[in-house]
Short mmCIF file of C-alpha atoms in Angstrom, two decimals:
data_model
loop_
_atom_site.label_atom_id
_atom_site.label_comp_id
_atom_site.label_asym_id
_atom_site.label_seq_id
_atom_site.Cartn_x
_atom_site.Cartn_y
_atom_site.Cartn_z
CA MET A 1 0.00 0.00 0.00
CA SER A 2 1.32 3.45 -0.90
CA LEU A 3 0.32 6.60 1.00
CA LEU A 4 2.00 9.98 0.84
CA VAL A 5 4.32 10.67 3.76
CA GLU A 6 4.32 14.37 4.61
CA LYS A 7 7.16 16.32 6.22
CA THR A 8 7.39 19.22 8.62
CA SER A 9 9.54 22.27 7.84
CA SER A 10 12.40 20.56 9.67
CA GLY A 11 12.03 17.43 7.56
CA ARG A 12 10.30 15.26 10.17
CA GLU A 13 7.95 12.70 8.59
CA PHE A 14 4.29 12.40 9.55
CA LYS A 15 0.84 11.41 8.34
CA VAL A 16 -2.26 12.66 10.16
CA LYS A 17 -5.79 13.55 9.11
CA ASP A 18 -6.06 17.30 9.62
CA MET A 19 -3.30 19.69 10.73
CA SER A 20 -5.85 22.48 11.19
CA GLN A 21 -6.85 20.77 14.47
CA ALA A 22 -3.41 21.34 16.00
CA GLU A 23 -4.36 24.45 17.97
CA SER A 24 -7.32 22.82 19.73
CA GLY A 25 -5.15 19.78 20.40
CA ARG A 26 -2.46 21.96 21.99
CA LEU A 27 -4.99 23.51 24.38
CA GLU A 28 -6.10 20.06 25.55
CA ILE A 29 -2.49 18.86 25.88
CA GLU A 30 -1.71 21.82 28.14
CA ARG A 31 -4.77 20.99 30.24
CA ALA A 32 -3.74 17.32 30.41
CA GLU A 33 -0.25 18.28 31.59
CA VAL A 34 -1.84 19.79 34.70
CA GLU A 35 -3.67 16.52 35.30
CA MET A 36 -0.54 14.39 34.79
CA PRO A 37 1.93 15.67 37.42
CA GLY A 38 3.92 12.44 37.30
CA LEU A 39 5.05 13.02 33.72
CA MET A 40 5.75 16.69 34.40
CA ALA A 41 7.86 15.64 37.40
CA CYS A 42 9.80 13.28 35.11
CA ARG A 43 10.56 16.19 32.78
CA ALA A 44 11.76 18.34 35.66
CA LYS A 45 13.84 15.58 37.24
CA TYR A 46 15.37 13.92 34.18
CA GLY A 47 15.14 16.57 31.47
CA PRO A 48 18.43 18.35 32.26
CA SER A 49 20.45 15.11 32.03
CA GLN A 50 18.80 13.95 28.78
CA PRO A 51 18.91 10.23 29.69
CA PHE A 52 17.29 9.17 26.40
CA LYS A 53 19.75 11.05 24.22
CA GLY A 54 20.48 8.84 21.21
CA ALA A 55 17.53 6.53 21.90
CA ARG A 56 15.04 5.71 19.18
CA ILE A 57 11.59 4.91 20.55
CA THR A 58 8.75 3.51 18.46
CA GLY A 59 5.32 3.57 20.06
CA SER A 60 2.02 1.94 19.21
CA LEU A 61 -0.43 3.23 21.80
CA PRO A 62 -3.77 4.93 21.09
CA MET A 63 -2.81 8.42 19.85
CA THR A 64 -4.74 10.43 22.42
CA ILE A 65 -4.14 13.71 24.22
CA ARG A 66 -2.56 11.89 27.17
CA THR A 67 -0.36 9.88 24.84
CA ALA A 68 0.78 13.19 23.34
CA VAL A 69 1.93 14.25 26.83
CA LEU A 70 3.86 10.97 27.08
CA ILE A 71 5.47 11.49 23.66
CA GLU A 72 6.54 15.03 24.52
CA THR A 73 7.95 13.80 27.82
CA LEU A 74 10.08 11.22 26.02
CA THR A 75 11.39 13.84 23.60
CA ALA A 76 12.01 16.26 26.48
CA LEU A 77 14.26 13.55 27.94
CA GLY A 78 16.23 13.35 24.69
CA ALA A 79 14.55 10.57 22.72
CA GLU A 80 13.72 10.51 19.03
CA VAL A 81 10.16 9.21 18.66
CA ARG A 82 8.09 7.68 15.88
CA TRP A 83 4.51 6.84 16.79
CA CYS A 84 1.44 5.09 15.45
CA SER A 85 -1.90 4.25 17.03
CA GLY A 86 -2.64 0.98 18.81
CA ASN A 87 -5.80 0.31 16.79
CA ILE A 88 -7.83 1.72 13.91
CA PHE A 89 -10.38 3.68 15.96
CA SER A 90 -8.64 5.20 19.00
CA THR A 91 -6.78 8.19 17.51
CA GLN A 92 -7.80 11.67 18.57
CA ASP A 93 -6.97 13.61 15.43
CA HIS A 94 -6.38 16.91 17.22
CA ALA A 95 -3.83 15.19 19.49
CA ALA A 96 -1.96 13.76 16.51
CA ALA A 97 -1.96 17.14 14.74
CA ALA A 98 -0.74 18.98 17.85
CA SER A 99 2.20 16.58 18.31
CA VAL A 100 3.25 17.08 14.71
CA ALA A 101 2.85 20.87 14.91
CA ARG A 102 5.16 20.97 17.94
CA ASP A 103 7.64 18.96 15.80
CA SER A 104 8.18 16.67 18.76
CA ALA A 105 7.75 13.32 16.97
CA SER A 106 6.93 11.58 13.73
CA VAL A 107 3.28 10.60 14.07
CA PHE A 108 1.37 8.30 11.72
CA ALA A 109 -2.19 8.04 12.98
CA TRP A 110 -5.75 9.07 12.26
CA GLU A 111 -9.17 7.96 13.42
CA GLY A 112 -11.03 5.43 11.29
CA GLN A 113 -8.14 3.75 9.50
CA THR A 114 -8.55 0.70 7.32
CA LEU A 115 -6.52 -2.35 8.32
CA GLN A 116 -4.15 -1.68 5.41
CA GLU A 117 -3.65 1.90 6.60
CA TYR A 118 -3.14 0.73 10.17
CA TRP A 119 -0.32 -1.61 9.21
CA TRP A 120 1.16 0.98 6.86
CA CYS A 121 1.42 3.30 9.86
CA ILE A 122 3.16 0.59 11.90
CA GLU A 123 5.67 0.20 9.06
CA ARG A 124 6.34 3.93 9.07
CA ALA A 125 6.75 4.03 12.84
CA LEU A 126 9.37 1.28 12.54
CA ASP A 127 11.16 2.93 9.63
CA TRP A 128 14.29 4.63 10.94
CA GLY A 129 16.10 4.54 7.63
CA PRO A 130 18.29 1.91 5.91
CA GLY A 131 19.69 -0.64 8.33
CA GLY A 132 17.95 1.02 11.23
CA GLY A 133 15.21 0.34 13.70
CA PRO A 134 14.06 1.40 17.15
CA ASP A 135 15.97 0.84 20.37
CA LEU A 136 12.80 0.62 22.44
CA VAL A 137 9.22 -0.26 21.52
CA VAL A 138 6.06 0.60 23.44
CA ASP A 139 3.54 -1.92 22.11
CA ASP A 140 -0.19 -2.32 22.59
CA GLY A 141 -1.56 -5.77 21.82
CA GLY A 142 1.69 -7.11 20.40
CA ASP A 143 1.30 -6.04 16.76
CA ILE A 144 4.80 -4.54 16.41
CA THR A 145 6.25 -7.56 18.21
CA LEU A 146 4.36 -9.86 15.84
CA LEU A 147 5.59 -8.05 12.73
CA ILE A 148 9.23 -8.19 13.78
CA HIS A 149 9.11 -11.87 14.78
CA GLU A 150 7.26 -12.95 11.66
CA GLY A 151 9.63 -10.84 9.59
CA VAL A 152 12.72 -12.50 11.09
CA LYS A 153 11.16 -15.94 10.54
CA ALA A 154 10.45 -15.16 6.88
CA GLU A 155 13.94 -13.74 6.34
CA GLU A 156 15.51 -16.92 7.68
CA VAL A 157 13.40 -19.03 5.32
CA TYR A 158 14.20 -16.72 2.40
CA GLU A 159 17.92 -16.89 3.08
CA LYS A 160 17.87 -20.69 2.99
CA THR A 161 15.30 -21.41 0.28
CA ARG A 162 14.70 -18.08 -1.56
CA GLN A 163 11.02 -18.67 -0.84
CA LEU A 164 8.87 -15.60 -0.21
CA PRO A 165 5.94 -15.48 2.25
CA ASP A 166 2.61 -16.29 0.60
CA PRO A 167 -0.30 -14.13 1.82
CA ALA A 168 -2.71 -16.65 0.27
CA SER A 169 -1.46 -19.28 2.74
CA THR A 170 -3.79 -17.93 5.44
CA ASP A 171 -7.51 -17.14 5.63
CA ASN A 172 -6.90 -14.38 8.18
CA ALA A 173 -7.32 -11.09 6.31
CA GLU A 174 -5.16 -9.11 8.73
CA PHE A 175 -2.34 -11.67 8.69
CA GLN A 176 -2.46 -11.56 4.90
CA ILE A 177 -1.60 -7.86 5.17
CA VAL A 178 1.29 -8.66 7.53
CA LEU A 179 2.70 -11.28 5.14
CA THR A 180 2.36 -8.87 2.23
CA ILE A 181 4.36 -6.25 4.12
CA ILE A 182 7.08 -8.78 4.94
CA ARG A 183 7.17 -10.13 1.37
CA ASP A 184 7.52 -6.67 -0.14
CA GLY A 185 10.20 -5.75 2.40
CA LEU A 186 12.26 -8.81 1.56
CA MET A 187 12.62 -7.60 -2.00
CA SER A 188 14.33 -4.37 -0.90
CA ASP A 189 16.07 -5.45 2.32
CA PRO A 190 16.31 -9.19 3.05
CA LYS A 191 17.63 -8.53 6.58
CA LYS A 192 15.32 -5.68 7.56
CA HIS A 193 13.55 -7.29 10.52
CA THR A 194 16.61 -9.27 11.59
CA GLY A 195 18.48 -5.99 11.91
CA MET A 196 15.61 -4.53 13.92
CA SER A 197 15.55 -7.45 16.34
CA GLU A 198 19.32 -7.28 16.89
CA ARG A 199 19.22 -3.57 17.66
CA LEU A 200 16.13 -3.67 19.86
CA VAL A 201 16.85 -3.28 23.57
CA GLY A 202 13.35 -4.27 24.60
CA VAL A 203 9.61 -4.04 24.07
CA PHE A 204 7.05 -2.80 26.59
CA GLU A 205 3.60 -4.37 26.65
CA GLU A 206 0.62 -3.82 28.95
CA THR A 207 -2.30 -5.74 27.43
CA THR A 208 -3.29 -9.24 28.48
CA THR A 209 -3.28 -10.36 24.84
CA GLY A 210 0.21 -9.02 24.21
CA ILE A 211 1.64 -10.49 27.42
CA LYS A 212 0.13 -13.88 26.63
CA LYS A 213 1.90 -13.91 23.25
CA LEU A 214 5.19 -12.85 24.82
CA ASN A 215 4.97 -15.55 27.49
CA GLU A 216 4.28 -18.15 24.80
CA MET A 217 7.33 -17.02 22.83
CA GLN A 218 9.48 -17.12 25.95
CA ALA A 219 8.23 -20.63 26.70
CA ASN A 220 9.06 -21.97 23.23
CA GLY A 221 12.36 -20.13 23.00
CA SER A 222 11.43 -17.86 20.09
CA LEU A 223 11.46 -14.51 21.92
CA LEU A 224 14.06 -12.34 20.19
CA PHE A 225 14.54 -9.55 22.76
CA PRO A 226 13.71 -8.64 26.37
CA ALA A 227 10.06 -7.82 27.02
CA VAL A 228 8.59 -5.89 29.91
CA HIS A 229 5.13 -6.43 31.35
CA VAL A 230 4.24 -2.92 32.54
CA ASN A 231 1.02 -3.91 34.26
CA GLY A 232 2.05 -6.68 36.53
CA SER A 233 3.34 -6.70 40.05
CA LEU A 234 2.83 -3.65 42.18
CA SER A 235 -0.05 -2.13 44.04
CA LEU A 236 -0.57 1.38 45.32
CA SER A 237 -2.30 1.89 48.66
CA SER A 238 -3.69 5.21 49.86
CA ASN A 239 -6.41 6.03 52.39
CA SER A 240 -7.25 2.32 52.75
CA LYS A 241 -7.96 1.99 49.04
CA PHE A 242 -6.16 -0.50 46.85
CA ASP A 243 -5.51 0.02 43.19
CA ASN A 244 -3.18 -1.39 40.55
CA LEU A 245 -0.15 0.90 40.27
CA TYR A 246 -0.84 1.37 36.58
CA GLY A 247 -4.58 1.71 36.98
CA SER A 248 -4.74 5.49 36.99
CA SER A 249 -3.81 7.20 33.77
CA SER A 250 -1.19 9.51 35.25
CA CYS A 251 0.59 6.69 37.08
CA SER A 252 0.42 4.49 33.99
CA PHE A 253 2.20 6.96 31.72
CA ARG A 254 4.74 8.00 34.34
CA ASN A 255 5.73 4.43 35.02
CA LYS A 256 6.15 3.70 31.32
CA VAL A 257 8.81 6.41 31.31
CA ILE A 258 10.47 5.01 34.44
CA ALA A 259 10.47 1.46 33.06
CA LEU A 260 11.86 2.66 29.73
CA LEU A 261 14.65 4.46 31.57
CA GLU A 262 15.44 1.37 33.63
CA LEU A 263 15.80 -0.85 30.59
CA TRP A 264 17.66 1.75 28.55
CA LYS A 265 20.23 2.36 31.30
CA GLY A 266 20.58 -1.31 32.25
CA THR A 267 20.61 -3.01 28.85
CA GLU A 268 23.20 -5.62 29.80
CA LYS A 269 21.13 -6.87 32.75
CA TYR A 270 18.20 -8.17 30.72
CA GLU A 271 18.00 -11.40 28.76
CA LYS A 272 15.49 -12.51 26.12
CA LYS A 273 12.63 -13.12 28.52
CA VAL A 274 9.57 -11.39 29.97
CA TYR A 275 10.17 -9.11 32.95
CA VAL A 276 7.92 -7.19 35.30
CA LEU A 277 9.05 -3.60 35.83
CA PRO A 278 9.43 -1.45 37.76
CA ASP A 279 10.34 -3.29 40.96
CA GLU A 280 9.40 -2.03 44.43
CA LYS A 281 12.54 0.09 44.79
CA LEU A 282 12.05 1.77 41.43
CA ALA A 283 8.37 2.37 42.03
CA ALA A 284 9.08 3.79 45.47
CA ALA A 285 11.48 6.26 43.86
CA ALA A 286 8.72 7.29 41.49
CA LEU A 287 6.40 7.93 44.41
CA ASP A 288 8.86 9.58 46.77
CA HIS A 289 6.91 12.85 46.73
CA SER A 290 3.50 11.27 47.22
CA THR A 291 1.58 10.18 50.29
CA MET A 292 1.19 6.69 48.87
CA SER A 293 3.05 3.53 49.75
CA VAL A 294 4.27 0.71 47.54
CA VAL A 295 3.48 -2.90 48.38
CA THR A 296 3.91 -6.19 46.56
CA SER A 297 0.93 -8.15 45.33
CA SER A 298 1.19 -10.60 48.25
CA GLU A 299 1.40 -7.76 50.78
CA ALA A 300 -1.56 -6.07 49.16
CA ALA A 301 -3.49 -9.34 49.32
CA GLU A 302 -2.75 -9.66 53.05
CA LYS A 303 -3.93 -6.10 53.65
CA VAL A 304 -7.05 -6.67 51.60
CA GLU A 305 -7.78 -9.88 53.52
CA ALA A 306 -7.26 -8.07 56.83
CA LYS A 307 -9.50 -5.23 55.72
CA PHE A 308 -12.12 -7.68 54.54
CA ALA A 309 -11.98 -9.59 57.84
CA SER A 310 -12.37 -6.30 59.70
CA LEU A 311 -15.40 -5.36 57.60
CA VAL A 312 -16.95 -8.80 58.14
CA ALA A 313 -16.43 -8.51 61.91
CA ARG A 314 -17.98 -5.04 61.89
CA ARG A 315 -20.93 -6.29 59.84
CA ASN A 316 -21.51 -9.20 62.24
CA LYS A 317 -21.37 -6.87 65.23
CA LEU A 318 -23.89 -4.54 63.64
CA LYS A 319 -26.07 -7.52 62.82
CA ARG A 320 -25.97 -8.74 66.44
CA ASN A 321 -26.79 -5.26 67.72
CA PHE A 322 -29.64 -5.03 65.25
CA ILE A 323 -31.07 -8.33 66.48
CA LYS A 324 -30.80 -7.17 70.10
CA GLU A 325 -32.51 -3.89 69.34
CA LYS A 326 -35.18 -5.71 67.36
CA LYS A 327 -35.87 -7.99 70.35
CA LYS A 328 -36.11 -4.95 72.64
CA LEU A 329 -38.53 -3.32 70.23
CA PHE A 330 -40.62 -6.50 70.09
CA LYS A 331 -40.81 -6.61 73.92
CA LEU A 332 -41.80 -2.95 74.07
CA LYS A 333 -44.53 -3.52 71.50
CA ALA A 334 -45.77 -6.55 73.48
CA VAL A 335 -45.93 -4.50 76.69
CA GLU A 336 -47.70 -1.71 74.81
CA ALA A 337 -50.30 -4.18 73.49
CA ILE A 338 -50.96 -5.60 76.96
CA LEU A 339 -51.40 -2.12 78.46
CA THR A 340 -53.78 -1.19 75.68
CA LEU A 341 -55.89 -4.30 76.30
CA LYS A 342 -56.01 -3.49 80.05
CA LEU A 343 -57.17 0.02 79.36
CA MET A 344 -59.90 -1.37 77.13
CA GLY A 345 -61.10 -3.56 80.00
CA TYR A 346 -60.04 -6.92 78.70
CA PHE A 347 -58.06 -7.63 81.90
#
């Protein structure tokens, strides 16, 4: 599929629906920044040191206003970013336009894409020039991970047999598109996806579907790079409420940045397997200015069980008191009935 890639005045590539929506998108981004203090704190804390300088980050999350704040945080920390949406319907076109207008990233996303357009955008987000690829990937549902792995598999077959992938070999319409992309890529660069996989430091995934695929690849030994489950192990407790650390939007985006930094700075520590990040120490550092505390899943479970037991005990006590009061009321009503009968001369 061939679509026209546009360029900003600085030469940055992009493809969005309507650049005239950039101003309204910028107003909403500025409002969202106020509502996402975690990301703004990351900019203030890490921005001066530029920890992502030299890093190429490809993202495939829904291109929303909040995602725009994430993208601009990554670039504020020194990263080069290319982005596409995580599905065909979730793009907010004014957010995409505003990101491009700020010249902060290459964005390829618009609401209401066809499947062909969706995968074309993924290709563009992965295209860092000849022999290139991203250092870090933020995935959503595992589509980028799928494309790279299937691409490497096809390149290995092509190198041995000169056989190209056959889109007609599957009845799945979307996978036919994937195989077509890989087939066409082989003709121009027979090591394209292999080169990507060798450069890639790691992929970040938060969906159940994506994590399931990654765990399966780890189990059968086909996982080509480290993978991070960014929705897995920690809980946040505050005012006796329990919530997944990544449950709130602001925490979710902030901790993506922290996990990306951890993997980028500690590349040599991670093997080709699925990890859960950040750990308690890292998360505690992220929350050092909050009133919240970090606990492991088991600790959270113990606290929930204790809270539940306390609530059950309180309920039982209230129930017993209610029964006692009901008995008292019944006795009073009985006495009242007897007195009434006496007054009426029945006794």
